[in-house]
Amino acid sequence: MVSPIVIIGTGLAGYSLAKELRKLDATIPIVMISRDAGDFYSKPMLSNALRAKKSAAALVLKSSAAMEEELRARILTHTEVVEIDLQARCLHLEGGMKQSYGTLVLAMGADPTRPVLEGNGGDSVLSVNDLDDFSLFEKSLAELDARGTSRDVLILGAGLIGCEFANDLLARGFHPTVVDVADRVLERLMPPQASRRLQTRLEHAGAAFRFKAAAVSVNRSAAGLAVGFSDGSSMRCDLIMSAIGLKPRIGLAAQAGLEVHRGIVTDGKLMTSDPRVFAMGDCAEVGRSVLPFVMPIMFQCRALAATLTGTPTVVKYPAMPVTVKTPACPTVVCPPPSGAEGAWQVLETEDGLEALFSDGASPDRALGFALQENSVSKRQRMAGRVAT
């Protein structure tokens, strides 16, 4: 009997890998393990579902049962893996069950970074990282709707997710305030001119921003939530959402003795320090990089499926622009590599913004770019100029 490929995780990474495997091999046994219901949905839709008036249930594209049939796989739902035994090639599951594997793929994703807050209201802070989280967030917003009073939402983090949720909340009549320790929105992804343009458009739509400050305390009272900031200021709100970042889920891997750093360390073929274990998606650190975006996952899936079916393949990435889902200011970013030396060249008009990051030695070859409003139509042309 052929030992199965076992995939821990039924998010975009896990399901996409299983689909790619089935394209290459119709018979190889696949077992997938999910700590939740295992339903298939588009995670990027979480940050613009409010505008689309989509409920958590409506975001489900296929049930786990339907995915099991489509993929001809065994899917274990609501199942926690408590230990990986590398020597025995076996997973210990909650409740005393065991699952053997021939090859193991860790596609466990990442957890939201939780802010450390003083006061009695710290447990009021919500994060939206999966369908269950969105369901709770949706319920909390509905409760504000039912009260018919104030609708003030504080978002911690002015990065991509924070800005997307701010825009989405505006579409439903809520009043978002975004706070960040940085001095501008999407500071690590694009130049100051683009940050300013995005912030201005969101402010015109009704959002507010606070920079160079972090929330340090939250206290609950009948009047709502009182939030204190590191700069000594304070504000009240009705709901708090944290979007300050993600932490790759590395606990199981570390406990098993696999090499971990920021994520689960892999080589270019996504192999961990154990040759029978691979990692991909938000939990993996590939070539010193953790890339929590959709496009890298797609390229990882294709390469890893080839490797697992007998054709060892190094994952290679082309330019991978990211669409920021902020209709108030359409934006596409392709950030330069972390630590890259160079400078932004920015062309800004009333109708749009075009920014190119170059090292100066080869001005025609970009290391990154940012496009806004009418200029987003140049996405493909700009992507072709990015050195990979």
Short mmCIF file of C-alpha atoms in Angstrom, two decimals:
data_model
loop_
_atom_site.label_atom_id
_atom_site.label_comp_id
_atom_site.label_asym_id
_atom_site.label_seq_id
_atom_site.Cartn_x
_atom_site.Cartn_y
_atom_site.Cartn_z
CA MET A 1 0.00 0.00 0.00
CA VAL A 2 1.36 3.41 -0.99
CA SER A 3 1.78 5.78 1.96
CA PRO A 4 -0.24 8.95 1.46
CA ILE A 5 0.81 12.52 0.95
CA VAL A 6 -0.59 14.21 4.05
CA ILE A 7 -1.29 17.93 3.89
CA ILE A 8 -1.87 19.81 7.15
CA GLY A 9 -4.08 22.75 6.24
CA THR A 10 -7.09 23.27 3.99
CA GLY A 11 -6.61 26.91 3.17
CA LEU A 12 -5.66 28.28 -0.23
CA ALA A 13 -2.22 26.64 -0.06
CA GLY A 14 -3.40 23.19 0.96
CA TYR A 15 -6.30 22.95 -1.47
CA SER A 16 -4.36 24.47 -4.36
CA LEU A 17 -1.56 21.95 -3.86
CA ALA A 18 -4.04 19.07 -3.82
CA LYS A 19 -5.56 20.32 -7.08
CA GLU A 20 -2.13 20.54 -8.71
CA LEU A 21 -1.26 17.04 -7.50
CA ARG A 22 -4.43 15.65 -9.03
CA LYS A 23 -3.55 17.19 -12.39
CA LEU A 24 -0.32 15.20 -12.37
CA ASP A 25 -1.37 11.99 -10.63
CA ALA A 26 -4.94 10.69 -10.46
CA THR A 27 -4.25 7.85 -8.04
CA ILE A 28 -1.74 8.97 -5.40
CA PRO A 29 -3.46 8.87 -1.98
CA ILE A 30 -3.97 12.30 -0.40
CA VAL A 31 -5.05 12.98 3.18
CA MET A 32 -5.80 16.54 4.30
CA ILE A 33 -6.17 17.65 7.90
CA SER A 34 -8.13 20.76 8.88
CA ARG A 35 -8.61 22.21 12.32
CA ASP A 36 -11.87 23.83 11.18
CA ALA A 37 -14.76 22.80 8.89
CA GLY A 38 -12.43 22.59 5.90
CA ASP A 39 -14.77 24.48 3.57
CA PHE A 40 -13.14 26.04 0.52
CA TYR A 41 -13.39 29.82 0.21
CA SER A 42 -11.39 32.72 -1.17
CA LYS A 43 -9.45 34.21 1.73
CA PRO A 44 -8.71 37.49 -0.13
CA MET A 45 -12.49 38.08 -0.21
CA LEU A 46 -12.54 38.52 3.57
CA SER A 47 -11.36 42.12 3.31
CA ASN A 48 -13.96 43.23 0.77
CA ALA A 49 -16.91 41.01 1.64
CA LEU A 50 -18.75 43.82 3.45
CA ARG A 51 -18.95 45.97 0.35
CA ALA A 52 -20.15 42.97 -1.62
CA LYS A 53 -22.73 42.25 1.13
CA LYS A 54 -21.38 38.72 1.47
CA SER A 55 -21.95 36.81 4.69
CA ALA A 56 -19.48 34.24 6.00
CA ALA A 57 -21.74 31.47 4.72
CA ALA A 58 -21.99 33.10 1.28
CA LEU A 59 -18.19 33.15 0.97
CA VAL A 60 -18.02 29.36 1.01
CA LEU A 61 -17.44 28.16 -2.55
CA LYS A 62 -17.47 24.42 -1.80
CA SER A 63 -17.99 22.34 1.31
CA SER A 64 -15.27 20.04 2.59
CA ALA A 65 -17.41 17.09 1.46
CA ALA A 66 -17.52 18.49 -2.07
CA MET A 67 -13.77 19.07 -2.01
CA GLU A 68 -13.21 15.53 -0.78
CA GLU A 69 -15.15 14.19 -3.76
CA GLU A 70 -13.52 16.54 -6.28
CA LEU A 71 -9.99 15.80 -5.12
CA ARG A 72 -10.59 12.12 -4.39
CA ALA A 73 -8.93 12.77 -1.06
CA ARG A 74 -9.66 12.01 2.57
CA ILE A 75 -10.28 15.21 4.50
CA LEU A 76 -10.26 15.15 8.31
CA THR A 77 -12.11 18.20 9.62
CA HIS A 78 -12.13 19.75 13.10
CA THR A 79 -8.94 17.80 13.74
CA GLU A 80 -5.91 19.13 15.62
CA VAL A 81 -2.42 17.75 15.04
CA VAL A 82 -0.67 17.67 18.40
CA GLU A 83 2.68 16.13 17.40
CA ILE A 84 4.77 15.24 14.36
CA ASP A 85 6.90 12.12 14.84
CA LEU A 86 9.54 12.45 12.15
CA GLN A 87 11.20 9.12 12.88
CA ALA A 88 7.97 7.10 12.67
CA ARG A 89 6.54 9.33 9.90
CA CYS A 90 3.39 9.66 11.89
CA LEU A 91 1.10 12.43 13.12
CA HIS A 92 -0.46 12.27 16.57
CA LEU A 93 -3.95 13.75 16.45
CA GLU A 94 -6.14 15.11 19.20
CA GLY A 95 -8.08 12.33 20.88
CA GLY A 96 -5.33 9.75 20.54
CA MET A 97 -5.72 9.04 16.81
CA LYS A 98 -2.68 8.64 14.55
CA GLN A 99 -2.08 9.30 10.85
CA SER A 100 0.95 7.91 9.02
CA TYR A 101 2.47 9.65 6.02
CA GLY A 102 4.90 8.97 3.22
CA THR A 103 5.37 12.67 2.55
CA LEU A 104 4.13 15.46 4.80
CA VAL A 105 3.29 18.98 3.63
CA LEU A 106 2.90 21.76 6.18
CA ALA A 107 0.46 24.33 4.80
CA MET A 108 -0.75 25.60 8.15
CA GLY A 109 -0.80 29.31 7.41
CA ALA A 110 -0.21 32.02 9.98
CA ASP A 111 -1.83 33.47 13.09
CA PRO A 112 -2.66 37.16 13.58
CA THR A 113 -0.17 39.03 15.74
CA ARG A 114 -1.97 39.88 18.98
CA PRO A 115 -1.31 43.32 20.48
CA VAL A 116 -0.31 43.44 24.13
CA LEU A 117 -2.80 45.76 25.81
CA GLU A 118 -3.47 46.85 29.38
CA GLY A 119 -6.97 47.27 30.77
CA ASN A 120 -10.08 45.13 30.98
CA GLY A 121 -10.99 45.27 27.30
CA GLY A 122 -8.09 43.51 25.62
CA ASP A 123 -10.22 40.48 24.83
CA SER A 124 -12.52 42.73 22.78
CA VAL A 125 -9.95 43.06 20.00
CA LEU A 126 -10.91 41.05 16.91
CA SER A 127 -8.77 39.79 14.02
CA VAL A 128 -10.01 38.48 10.69
CA ASN A 129 -7.76 35.72 9.40
CA ASP A 130 -10.22 33.01 8.40
CA LEU A 131 -13.89 32.31 7.81
CA ASP A 132 -14.68 31.76 11.50
CA ASP A 133 -13.03 35.08 12.37
CA PHE A 134 -15.05 36.85 9.69
CA SER A 135 -18.26 35.31 11.01
CA LEU A 136 -17.54 36.74 14.48
CA PHE A 137 -16.58 40.13 12.99
CA GLU A 138 -19.77 40.17 10.92
CA LYS A 139 -21.84 39.35 14.02
CA SER A 140 -20.18 42.16 15.99
CA LEU A 141 -20.93 44.68 13.24
CA ALA A 142 -24.54 43.49 13.11
CA GLU A 143 -24.84 44.15 16.84
CA LEU A 144 -23.65 47.72 16.27
CA ASP A 145 -26.22 48.06 13.51
CA ALA A 146 -28.94 46.83 15.85
CA ARG A 147 -28.05 49.39 18.52
CA GLY A 148 -28.49 52.20 16.01
CA THR A 149 -26.06 54.46 17.86
CA SER A 150 -22.40 55.14 17.08
CA ARG A 151 -20.53 53.01 14.55
CA ASP A 152 -16.89 53.82 15.30
CA VAL A 153 -14.36 51.11 14.48
CA LEU A 154 -10.67 51.31 15.38
CA ILE A 155 -8.26 49.42 13.11
CA LEU A 156 -4.79 48.69 14.46
CA GLY A 157 -2.37 48.64 11.53
CA ALA A 158 -2.20 50.78 8.38
CA GLY A 159 -0.84 48.07 6.16
CA LEU A 160 -2.56 46.36 3.26
CA ILE A 161 -5.21 44.55 5.32
CA GLY A 162 -5.91 47.54 7.56
CA CYS A 163 -6.49 49.85 4.60
CA GLU A 164 -8.63 47.28 2.78
CA PHE A 165 -10.88 46.79 5.79
CA ALA A 166 -11.12 50.55 6.33
CA ASN A 167 -12.40 50.97 2.76
CA ASP A 168 -14.79 48.04 3.17
CA LEU A 169 -16.21 49.38 6.44
CA LEU A 170 -16.84 52.76 4.81
CA ALA A 171 -18.99 51.04 2.20
CA ARG A 172 -21.26 49.76 5.00
CA GLY A 173 -21.57 53.09 6.77
CA PHE A 174 -19.09 52.51 9.60
CA HIS A 175 -16.54 55.10 10.69
CA PRO A 176 -13.01 53.61 10.71
CA THR A 177 -10.00 55.14 12.40
CA VAL A 178 -6.67 53.55 11.45
CA VAL A 179 -3.69 53.79 13.82
CA ASP A 180 -0.10 52.70 13.19
CA VAL A 181 3.35 53.12 14.69
CA ALA A 182 4.64 54.01 11.20
CA ASP A 183 4.31 57.50 9.77
CA ARG A 184 2.20 56.56 6.73
CA VAL A 185 0.04 53.85 5.16
CA LEU A 186 1.68 50.84 3.47
CA GLU A 187 5.06 52.22 4.50
CA ARG A 188 7.01 49.10 3.49
CA LEU A 189 5.33 48.62 0.13
CA MET A 190 5.37 51.95 -1.70
CA PRO A 191 6.81 55.48 -1.78
CA PRO A 192 5.55 58.37 0.39
CA GLN A 193 3.69 60.01 -2.50
CA ALA A 194 1.61 56.86 -3.06
CA SER A 195 0.96 56.51 0.68
CA ARG A 196 -0.23 60.10 0.83
CA ARG A 197 -2.52 59.64 -2.16
CA LEU A 198 -4.14 56.50 -0.71
CA GLN A 199 -4.58 58.10 2.70
CA THR A 200 -6.11 61.24 1.20
CA ARG A 201 -8.63 59.28 -0.85
CA LEU A 202 -9.65 57.21 2.17
CA GLU A 203 -9.96 60.35 4.30
CA HIS A 204 -12.19 61.96 1.68
CA ALA A 205 -14.36 58.83 1.88
CA GLY A 206 -14.66 59.20 5.65
CA ALA A 207 -11.74 57.35 7.27
CA ALA A 208 -9.42 58.87 9.88
CA PHE A 209 -5.76 58.10 10.59
CA ARG A 210 -3.32 58.35 13.51
CA PHE A 211 0.39 57.70 12.99
CA LYS A 212 3.48 57.24 15.16
CA ALA A 213 1.29 55.79 17.90
CA ALA A 214 0.29 52.36 19.13
CA ALA A 215 -2.65 51.26 21.23
CA VAL A 216 -1.42 50.43 24.74
CA SER A 217 -4.65 50.02 26.70
CA VAL A 218 -8.32 49.19 26.18
CA ASN A 219 -10.99 49.58 28.83
CA ARG A 220 -14.60 48.53 28.46
CA SER A 221 -17.51 50.54 29.86
CA ALA A 222 -21.18 51.21 29.14
CA ALA A 223 -20.08 53.97 26.76
CA GLY A 224 -18.03 51.56 24.64
CA LEU A 225 -14.28 51.01 24.49
CA ALA A 226 -11.76 53.58 25.69
CA VAL A 227 -8.40 53.21 23.96
CA GLY A 228 -5.15 54.76 25.19
CA PHE A 229 -2.23 55.34 22.83
CA SER A 230 1.53 55.44 23.29
CA ASP A 231 1.64 59.18 22.51
CA GLY A 232 -0.63 59.94 25.48
CA SER A 233 -3.79 60.50 23.43
CA SER A 234 -6.99 58.49 23.69
CA MET A 235 -10.28 57.84 21.90
CA ARG A 236 -13.51 55.88 22.30
CA CYS A 237 -14.82 53.37 19.81
CA ASP A 238 -17.37 50.60 19.52
CA LEU A 239 -15.21 47.90 17.98
CA ILE A 240 -11.48 47.21 17.58
CA MET A 241 -9.89 45.16 14.84
CA SER A 242 -6.19 44.25 14.81
CA ALA A 243 -4.38 44.07 11.47
CA ILE A 244 -0.82 44.51 12.72
CA GLY A 245 0.62 41.45 11.03
CA LEU A 246 0.83 37.68 10.87
CA LYS A 247 3.06 35.13 12.56
CA PRO A 248 3.76 31.91 10.64
CA ARG A 249 2.55 28.84 12.50
CA ILE A 250 5.83 27.17 13.37
CA GLY A 251 5.02 25.55 16.72
CA LEU A 252 4.45 22.00 15.48
CA ALA A 253 7.52 22.12 13.26
CA ALA A 254 9.73 23.47 16.03
CA GLN A 255 8.45 20.85 18.47
CA ALA A 256 9.31 18.13 15.96
CA GLY A 257 12.86 19.44 15.57
CA LEU A 258 12.53 20.96 12.11
CA GLU A 259 14.54 24.10 11.42
CA VAL A 260 12.52 27.25 11.98
CA HIS A 261 13.30 30.95 11.90
CA ARG A 262 10.58 33.48 11.09
CA GLY A 263 8.83 30.62 9.31
CA ILE A 264 9.50 26.94 8.70
CA VAL A 265 12.80 27.02 6.83
CA THR A 266 12.87 25.35 3.42
CA ASP A 267 15.16 25.10 0.43
CA GLY A 268 14.17 26.16 -3.07
CA LYS A 269 12.19 22.94 -3.57
CA LEU A 270 10.21 23.71 -0.38
CA MET A 271 11.91 20.85 1.48
CA THR A 272 12.42 21.36 5.20
CA SER A 273 15.35 20.04 7.22
CA ASP A 274 13.65 16.61 7.00
CA PRO A 275 13.62 15.26 3.41
CA ARG A 276 10.13 13.78 3.86
CA VAL A 277 8.58 17.04 5.06
CA PHE A 278 7.82 20.12 2.95
CA ALA A 279 6.34 23.50 3.84
CA MET A 280 4.57 26.13 1.78
CA GLY A 281 2.33 29.16 2.00
CA ASP A 282 2.20 31.60 4.91
CA CYS A 283 3.99 29.26 7.32
CA ALA A 284 7.05 28.72 5.11
CA GLU A 285 10.28 30.71 4.92
CA VAL A 286 11.68 30.14 1.45
CA GLY A 287 15.02 31.72 0.63
CA ARG A 288 14.85 33.88 3.76
CA SER A 289 11.48 35.26 2.71
CA VAL A 290 7.96 34.75 4.02
CA LEU A 291 5.53 35.82 1.30
CA PRO A 292 1.95 36.02 2.63
CA PHE A 293 0.33 36.68 -0.74
CA VAL A 294 -1.72 34.65 -3.21
CA MET A 295 0.62 34.62 -6.21
CA PRO A 296 3.64 33.09 -4.43
CA ILE A 297 1.39 30.30 -3.17
CA MET A 298 0.29 29.48 -6.71
CA PHE A 299 3.88 29.16 -7.94
CA GLN A 300 4.82 27.12 -4.86
CA CYS A 301 1.92 24.72 -5.50
CA ARG A 302 2.94 24.02 -9.08
CA ALA A 303 6.59 23.48 -8.21
CA LEU A 304 5.85 21.30 -5.19
CA ALA A 305 3.30 19.17 -7.02
CA ALA A 306 5.93 18.45 -9.68
CA THR A 307 8.49 17.57 -7.00
CA LEU A 308 6.12 15.25 -5.15
CA THR A 309 5.21 13.40 -8.34
CA GLY A 310 8.78 12.70 -9.37
CA THR A 311 10.14 15.84 -11.03
CA PRO A 312 12.21 17.81 -8.50
CA THR A 313 11.45 21.47 -9.19
CA VAL A 314 12.78 24.67 -7.65
CA VAL A 315 10.10 27.30 -7.14
CA LYS A 316 10.75 30.42 -9.21
CA TYR A 317 8.78 33.62 -8.98
CA PRO A 318 8.12 36.17 -11.72
CA ALA A 319 7.18 39.74 -10.82
CA MET A 320 4.18 39.40 -8.51
CA PRO A 321 2.12 42.61 -8.31
CA VAL A 322 -0.43 42.79 -5.50
CA THR A 323 -3.78 44.51 -5.98
CA VAL A 324 -4.74 46.56 -2.93
CA LYS A 325 -8.52 46.26 -2.65
CA THR A 326 -9.26 49.92 -1.94
CA PRO A 327 -11.82 51.19 -4.47
CA ALA A 328 -11.42 54.69 -3.02
CA CYS A 329 -7.96 54.67 -4.57
CA PRO A 330 -7.23 51.70 -6.90
CA THR A 331 -3.67 50.62 -6.14
CA VAL A 332 -1.25 47.96 -7.39
CA VAL A 333 2.09 47.39 -5.67
CA CYS A 334 5.08 45.23 -6.52
CA PRO A 335 7.41 46.03 -3.61
CA PRO A 336 11.17 45.81 -4.08
CA PRO A 337 12.97 42.99 -2.22
CA SER A 338 13.53 43.64 1.46
CA GLY A 339 16.79 45.53 1.96
CA ALA A 340 17.16 46.41 -1.74
CA GLU A 341 19.26 49.51 -2.38
CA GLY A 342 17.83 52.08 -4.74
CA ALA A 343 15.33 54.89 -4.98
CA TRP A 344 11.77 55.55 -6.07
CA GLN A 345 11.13 57.62 -9.19
CA VAL A 346 7.60 58.98 -9.02
CA LEU A 347 5.41 60.51 -11.71
CA GLU A 348 2.17 61.86 -10.25
CA THR A 349 -0.71 63.53 -12.06
CA GLU A 350 -4.24 64.46 -11.11
CA ASP A 351 -5.49 61.17 -12.57
CA GLY A 352 -2.93 58.72 -11.28
CA LEU A 353 0.50 57.85 -9.93
CA GLU A 354 3.32 55.77 -11.39
CA ALA A 355 6.36 54.90 -9.29
CA LEU A 356 9.39 52.84 -10.22
CA PHE A 357 12.02 51.53 -7.79
CA SER A 358 15.43 51.17 -9.46
CA ASP A 359 18.99 50.71 -8.25
CA GLY A 360 20.20 53.37 -10.66
CA ALA A 361 22.62 51.10 -12.52
CA SER A 362 19.92 49.80 -14.89
CA PRO A 363 17.13 52.38 -14.91
CA ASP A 364 15.10 50.38 -17.43
CA ARG A 365 14.97 47.36 -15.10
CA ALA A 366 12.84 47.95 -12.05
CA LEU A 367 13.14 46.21 -8.70
CA GLY A 368 9.58 47.21 -7.83
CA PHE A 369 6.76 49.55 -8.70
CA ALA A 370 3.51 51.13 -7.50
CA LEU A 371 0.55 52.26 -9.59
CA GLN A 372 -2.58 54.15 -8.56
CA GLU A 373 -5.89 55.14 -10.07
CA ASN A 374 -5.74 55.49 -13.87
CA SER A 375 -2.14 54.25 -13.92
CA VAL A 376 -3.10 50.74 -12.73
CA SER A 377 -3.78 49.92 -16.39
CA LYS A 378 0.01 49.78 -16.82
CA ARG A 379 0.32 46.80 -14.47
CA GLN A 380 1.39 44.22 -17.06
CA ARG A 381 3.83 46.53 -18.81
CA MET A 382 5.47 47.48 -15.50
CA ALA A 383 5.63 43.87 -14.37
CA GLY A 384 7.60 43.07 -17.50
CA ARG A 385 10.27 45.56 -16.43
CA VAL A 386 10.85 44.03 -13.00
CA ALA A 387 14.06 42.06 -12.59
CA THR A 388 13.43 38.53 -11.29
#
